[in-house]
PDB file of C-alpha atoms in Angstrom:
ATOM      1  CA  UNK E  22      33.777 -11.370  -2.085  1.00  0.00           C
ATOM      2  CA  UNK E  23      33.308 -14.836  -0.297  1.00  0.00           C
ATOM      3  CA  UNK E  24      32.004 -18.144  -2.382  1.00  0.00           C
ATOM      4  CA  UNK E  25      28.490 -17.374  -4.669  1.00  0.00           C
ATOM      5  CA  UNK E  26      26.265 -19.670  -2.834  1.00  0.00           C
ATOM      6  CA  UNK E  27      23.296 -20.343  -5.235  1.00  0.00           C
ATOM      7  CA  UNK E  28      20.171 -22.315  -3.752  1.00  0.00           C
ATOM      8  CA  UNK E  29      19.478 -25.687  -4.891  1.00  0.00           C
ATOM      9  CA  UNK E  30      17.204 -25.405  -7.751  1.00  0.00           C
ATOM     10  CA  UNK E  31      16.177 -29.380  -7.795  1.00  0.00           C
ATOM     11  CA  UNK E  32      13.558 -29.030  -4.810  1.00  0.00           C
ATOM     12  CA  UNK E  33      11.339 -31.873  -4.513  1.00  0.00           C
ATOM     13  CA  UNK E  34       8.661 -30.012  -2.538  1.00  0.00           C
ATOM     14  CA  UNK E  35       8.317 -27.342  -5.470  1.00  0.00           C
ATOM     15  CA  UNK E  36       9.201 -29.375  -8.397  1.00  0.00           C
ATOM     16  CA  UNK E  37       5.617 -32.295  -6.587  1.00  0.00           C
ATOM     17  CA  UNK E  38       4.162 -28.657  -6.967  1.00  0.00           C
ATOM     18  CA  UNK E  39       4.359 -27.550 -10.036  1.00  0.00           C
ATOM     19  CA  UNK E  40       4.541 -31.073 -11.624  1.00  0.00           C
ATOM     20  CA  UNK E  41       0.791 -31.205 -10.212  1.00  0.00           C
ATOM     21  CA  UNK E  42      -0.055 -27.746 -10.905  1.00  0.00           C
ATOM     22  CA  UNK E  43      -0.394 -28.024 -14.838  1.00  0.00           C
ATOM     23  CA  UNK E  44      -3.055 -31.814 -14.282  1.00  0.00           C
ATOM     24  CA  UNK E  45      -4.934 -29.944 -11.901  1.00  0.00           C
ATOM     25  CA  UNK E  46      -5.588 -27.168 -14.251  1.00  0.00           C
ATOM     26  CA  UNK E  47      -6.017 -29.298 -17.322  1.00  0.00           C
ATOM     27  CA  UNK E  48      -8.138 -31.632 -15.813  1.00  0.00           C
ATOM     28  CA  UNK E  49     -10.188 -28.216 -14.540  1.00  0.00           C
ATOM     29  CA  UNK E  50     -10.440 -26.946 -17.645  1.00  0.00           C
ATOM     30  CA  UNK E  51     -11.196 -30.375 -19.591  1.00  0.00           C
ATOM     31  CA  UNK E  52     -13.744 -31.858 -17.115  1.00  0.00           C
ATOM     32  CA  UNK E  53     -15.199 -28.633 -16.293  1.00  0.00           C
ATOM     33  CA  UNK E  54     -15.649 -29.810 -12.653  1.00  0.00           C
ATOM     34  CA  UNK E  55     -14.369 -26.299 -10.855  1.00  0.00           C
ATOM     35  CA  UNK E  56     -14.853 -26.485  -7.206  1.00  0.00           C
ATOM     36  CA  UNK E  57     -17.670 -24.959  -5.764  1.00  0.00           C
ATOM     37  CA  UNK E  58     -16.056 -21.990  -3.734  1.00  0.00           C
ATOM     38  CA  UNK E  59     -14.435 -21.456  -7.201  1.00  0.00           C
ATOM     39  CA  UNK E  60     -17.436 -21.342  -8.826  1.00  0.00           C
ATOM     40  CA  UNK E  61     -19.073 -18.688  -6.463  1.00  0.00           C
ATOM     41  CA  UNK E  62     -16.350 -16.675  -5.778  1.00  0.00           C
ATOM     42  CA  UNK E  63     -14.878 -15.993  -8.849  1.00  0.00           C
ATOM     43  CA  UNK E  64     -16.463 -14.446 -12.392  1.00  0.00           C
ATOM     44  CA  UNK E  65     -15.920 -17.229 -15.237  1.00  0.00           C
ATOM     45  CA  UNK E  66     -13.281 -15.082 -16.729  1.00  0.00           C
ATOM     46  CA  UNK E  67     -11.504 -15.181 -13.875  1.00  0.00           C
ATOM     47  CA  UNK E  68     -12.086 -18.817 -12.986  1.00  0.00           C
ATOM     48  CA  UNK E  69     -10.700 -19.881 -16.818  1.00  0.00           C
ATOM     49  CA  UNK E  70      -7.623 -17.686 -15.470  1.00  0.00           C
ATOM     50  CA  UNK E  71      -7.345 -19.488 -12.630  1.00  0.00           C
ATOM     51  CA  UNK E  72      -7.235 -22.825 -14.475  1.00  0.00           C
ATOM     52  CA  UNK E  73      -5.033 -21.531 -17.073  1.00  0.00           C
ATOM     53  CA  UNK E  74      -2.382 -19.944 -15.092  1.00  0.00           C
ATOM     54  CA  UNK E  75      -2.279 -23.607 -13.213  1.00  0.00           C
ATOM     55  CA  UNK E  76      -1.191 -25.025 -16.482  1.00  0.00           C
ATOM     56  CA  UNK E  77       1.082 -22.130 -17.034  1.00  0.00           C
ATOM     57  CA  UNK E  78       2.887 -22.043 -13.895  1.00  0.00           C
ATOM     58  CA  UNK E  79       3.331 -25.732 -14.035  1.00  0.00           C
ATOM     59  CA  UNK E  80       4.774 -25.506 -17.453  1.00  0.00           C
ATOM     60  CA  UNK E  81       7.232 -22.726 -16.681  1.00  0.00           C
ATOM     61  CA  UNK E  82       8.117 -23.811 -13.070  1.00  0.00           C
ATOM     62  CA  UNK E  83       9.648 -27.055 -14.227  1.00  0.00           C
ATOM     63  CA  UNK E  84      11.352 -25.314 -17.368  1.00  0.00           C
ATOM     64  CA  UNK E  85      12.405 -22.816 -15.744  1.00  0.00           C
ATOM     65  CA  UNK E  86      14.263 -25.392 -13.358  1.00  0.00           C
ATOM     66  CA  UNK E  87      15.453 -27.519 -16.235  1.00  0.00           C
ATOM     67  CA  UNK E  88      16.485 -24.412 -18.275  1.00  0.00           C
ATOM     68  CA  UNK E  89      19.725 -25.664 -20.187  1.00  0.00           C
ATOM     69  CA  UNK E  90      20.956 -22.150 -20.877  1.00  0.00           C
ATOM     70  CA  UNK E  91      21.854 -19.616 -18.709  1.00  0.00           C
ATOM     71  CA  UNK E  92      21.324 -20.051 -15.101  1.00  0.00           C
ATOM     72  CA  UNK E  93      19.799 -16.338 -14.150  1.00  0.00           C
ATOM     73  CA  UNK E  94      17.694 -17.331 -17.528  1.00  0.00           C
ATOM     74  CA  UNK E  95      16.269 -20.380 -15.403  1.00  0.00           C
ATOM     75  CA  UNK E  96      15.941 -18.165 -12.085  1.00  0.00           C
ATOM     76  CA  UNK E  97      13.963 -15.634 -13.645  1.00  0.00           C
ATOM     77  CA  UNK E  98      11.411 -18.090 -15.303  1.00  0.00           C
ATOM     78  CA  UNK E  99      11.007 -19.849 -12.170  1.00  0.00           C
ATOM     79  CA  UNK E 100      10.773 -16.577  -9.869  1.00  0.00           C
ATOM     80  CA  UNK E 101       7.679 -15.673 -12.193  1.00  0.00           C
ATOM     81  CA  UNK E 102       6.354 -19.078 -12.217  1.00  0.00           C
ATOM     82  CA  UNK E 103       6.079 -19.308  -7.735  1.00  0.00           C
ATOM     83  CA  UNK E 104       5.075 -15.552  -7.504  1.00  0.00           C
ATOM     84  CA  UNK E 105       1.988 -16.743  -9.975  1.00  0.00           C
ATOM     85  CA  UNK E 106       1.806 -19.702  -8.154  1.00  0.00           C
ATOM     86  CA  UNK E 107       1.499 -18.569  -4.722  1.00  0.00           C
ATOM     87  CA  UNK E 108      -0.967 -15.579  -6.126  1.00  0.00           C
ATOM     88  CA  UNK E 109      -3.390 -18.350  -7.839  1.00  0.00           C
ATOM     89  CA  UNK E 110      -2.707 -20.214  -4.225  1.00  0.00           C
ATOM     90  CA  UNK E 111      -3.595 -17.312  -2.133  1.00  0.00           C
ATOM     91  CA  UNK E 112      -6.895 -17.083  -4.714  1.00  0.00           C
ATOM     92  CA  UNK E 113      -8.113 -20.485  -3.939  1.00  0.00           C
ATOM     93  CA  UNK E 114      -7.556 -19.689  -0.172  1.00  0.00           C
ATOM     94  CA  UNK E 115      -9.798 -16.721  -0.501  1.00  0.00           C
ATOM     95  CA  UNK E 116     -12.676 -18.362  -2.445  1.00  0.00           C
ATOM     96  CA  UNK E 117     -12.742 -21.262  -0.257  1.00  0.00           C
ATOM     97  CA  UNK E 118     -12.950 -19.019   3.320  1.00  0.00           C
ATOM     98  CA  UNK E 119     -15.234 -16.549   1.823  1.00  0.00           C
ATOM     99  CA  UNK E 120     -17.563 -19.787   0.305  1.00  0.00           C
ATOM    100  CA  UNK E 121     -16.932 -21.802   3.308  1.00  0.00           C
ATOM    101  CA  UNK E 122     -15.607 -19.860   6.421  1.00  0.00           C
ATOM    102  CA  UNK E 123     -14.608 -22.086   9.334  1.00  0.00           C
ATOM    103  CA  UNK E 124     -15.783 -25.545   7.792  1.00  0.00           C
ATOM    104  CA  UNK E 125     -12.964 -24.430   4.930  1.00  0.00           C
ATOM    105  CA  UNK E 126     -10.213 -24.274   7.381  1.00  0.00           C
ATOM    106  CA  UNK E 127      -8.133 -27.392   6.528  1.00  0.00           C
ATOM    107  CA  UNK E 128      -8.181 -27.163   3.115  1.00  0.00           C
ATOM    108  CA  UNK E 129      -7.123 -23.077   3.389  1.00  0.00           C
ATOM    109  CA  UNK E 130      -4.803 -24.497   5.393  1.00  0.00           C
ATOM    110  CA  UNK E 131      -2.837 -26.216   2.842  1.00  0.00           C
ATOM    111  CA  UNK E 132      -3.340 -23.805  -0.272  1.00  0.00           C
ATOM    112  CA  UNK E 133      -2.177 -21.274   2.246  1.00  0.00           C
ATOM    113  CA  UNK E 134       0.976 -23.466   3.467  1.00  0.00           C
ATOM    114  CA  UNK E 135       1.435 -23.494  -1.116  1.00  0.00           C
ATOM    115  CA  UNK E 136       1.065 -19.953  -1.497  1.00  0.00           C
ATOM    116  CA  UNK E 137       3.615 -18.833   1.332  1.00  0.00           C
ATOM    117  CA  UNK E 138       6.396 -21.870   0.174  1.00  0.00           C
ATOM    118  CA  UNK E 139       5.770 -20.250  -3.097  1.00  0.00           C
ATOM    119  CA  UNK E 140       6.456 -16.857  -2.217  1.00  0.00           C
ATOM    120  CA  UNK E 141       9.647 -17.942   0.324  1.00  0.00           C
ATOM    121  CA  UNK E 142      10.713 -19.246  -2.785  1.00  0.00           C
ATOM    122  CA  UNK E 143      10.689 -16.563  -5.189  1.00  0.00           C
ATOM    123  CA  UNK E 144      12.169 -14.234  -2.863  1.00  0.00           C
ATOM    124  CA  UNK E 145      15.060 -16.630  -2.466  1.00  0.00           C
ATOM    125  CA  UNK E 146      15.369 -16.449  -6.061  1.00  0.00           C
ATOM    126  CA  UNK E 147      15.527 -12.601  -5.874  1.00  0.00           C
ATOM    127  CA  UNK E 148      18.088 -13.121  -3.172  1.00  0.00           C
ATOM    128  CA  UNK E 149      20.000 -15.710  -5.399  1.00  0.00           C
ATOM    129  CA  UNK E 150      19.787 -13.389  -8.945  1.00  0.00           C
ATOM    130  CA  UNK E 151      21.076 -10.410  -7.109  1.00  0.00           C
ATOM    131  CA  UNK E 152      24.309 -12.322  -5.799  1.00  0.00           C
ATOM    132  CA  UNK E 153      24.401 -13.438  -9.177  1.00  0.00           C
ATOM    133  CA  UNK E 154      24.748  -9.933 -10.556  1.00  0.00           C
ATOM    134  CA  UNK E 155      26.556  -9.039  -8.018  1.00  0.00           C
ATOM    135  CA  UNK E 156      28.933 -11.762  -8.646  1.00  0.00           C
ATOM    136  CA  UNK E 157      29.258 -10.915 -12.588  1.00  0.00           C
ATOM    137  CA  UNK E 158      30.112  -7.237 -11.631  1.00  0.00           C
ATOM    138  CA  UNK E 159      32.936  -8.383  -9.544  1.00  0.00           C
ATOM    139  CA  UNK E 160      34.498 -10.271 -12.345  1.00  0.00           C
ATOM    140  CA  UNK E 161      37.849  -8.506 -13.237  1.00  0.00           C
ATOM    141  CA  UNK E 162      39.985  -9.040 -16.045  1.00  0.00           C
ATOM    142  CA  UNK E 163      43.769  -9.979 -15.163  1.00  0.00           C
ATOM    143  CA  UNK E 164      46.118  -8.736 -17.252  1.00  0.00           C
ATOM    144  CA  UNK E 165      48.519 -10.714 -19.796  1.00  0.00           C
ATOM    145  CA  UNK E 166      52.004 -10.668 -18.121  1.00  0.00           C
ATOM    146  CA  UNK E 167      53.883  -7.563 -19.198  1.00  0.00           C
ATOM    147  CA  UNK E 168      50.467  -6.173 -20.740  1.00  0.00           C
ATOM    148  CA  UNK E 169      48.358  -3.854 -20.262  1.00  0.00           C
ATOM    149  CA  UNK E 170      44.238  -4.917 -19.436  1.00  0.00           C
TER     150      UNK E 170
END
């Protein structure tokens, strides 16, 4: 096996992301102010979801990037983090072209442009834990001189 290549995890794109993620949501859910294809699109359970799973993504994007343990530890919380992210993204999109239709389409545009980033990146993830594991299997165990493993 050739050199484990693992993707940087220190992206600023993603890391501007899911810094903002969790003050968008708490600011949602503190002021109240939900946008108006939100508010028409979605059921108030599901909107409160929506706001919460902003905070929560935010939250455990950036730990799992900062994770001090184990690095497939870190990958995994992040990889759940962007595929929630990029599902709450692709949400928005859909309440604001089914509110809005054409006069939405630059600000789809952009919440679309989130949720596919978001979902490149957790299947780069997925690419990166299974070299991982691939990488731990491969691990032998050399024996002491004269000794047997």
């Amino acid at each position: 096996m050739g050199y484990l290549r693992i993707r940087s995890r220190h992206q600023p794109f993603e890391v501007a992301a899911l810094a903002m993620a969790p003050v968008c949501g708490g600011l949602l859910l503190l002021l109240g102010g939900r946008p108006t294809s939100v508010r028409m699109a979605m059921p108030v359970p599901i909107q409160i979801g929506w706001e919460l799973g902003l905070v929560l993504v935010g939250v455990g994007g950036l730990l799992g990037i900062l994770w001090p343990g184990r690095l497939a530890t870190g990958l995994g919380i992040e990889l759940a983090s962007v595929v929630v992210f990029g599902t709450i993204s692709g949400m928005y999109t859909m309440a604001l072209l089914v509110v809005s239709g054409r006069q939405a389409i630059a600000a789809a545009s952009f919440s679309t442009a989130l949720a596919v980033g978001s979902l490149w990146r957790a299947a780069q993830i997925a690419i990166d834990l299974r070299r991982l594991a691939q990488a731990s299997q491969c691990i032998a165990v050399e024996p002491a001189e004269g000794g047997v493993p």
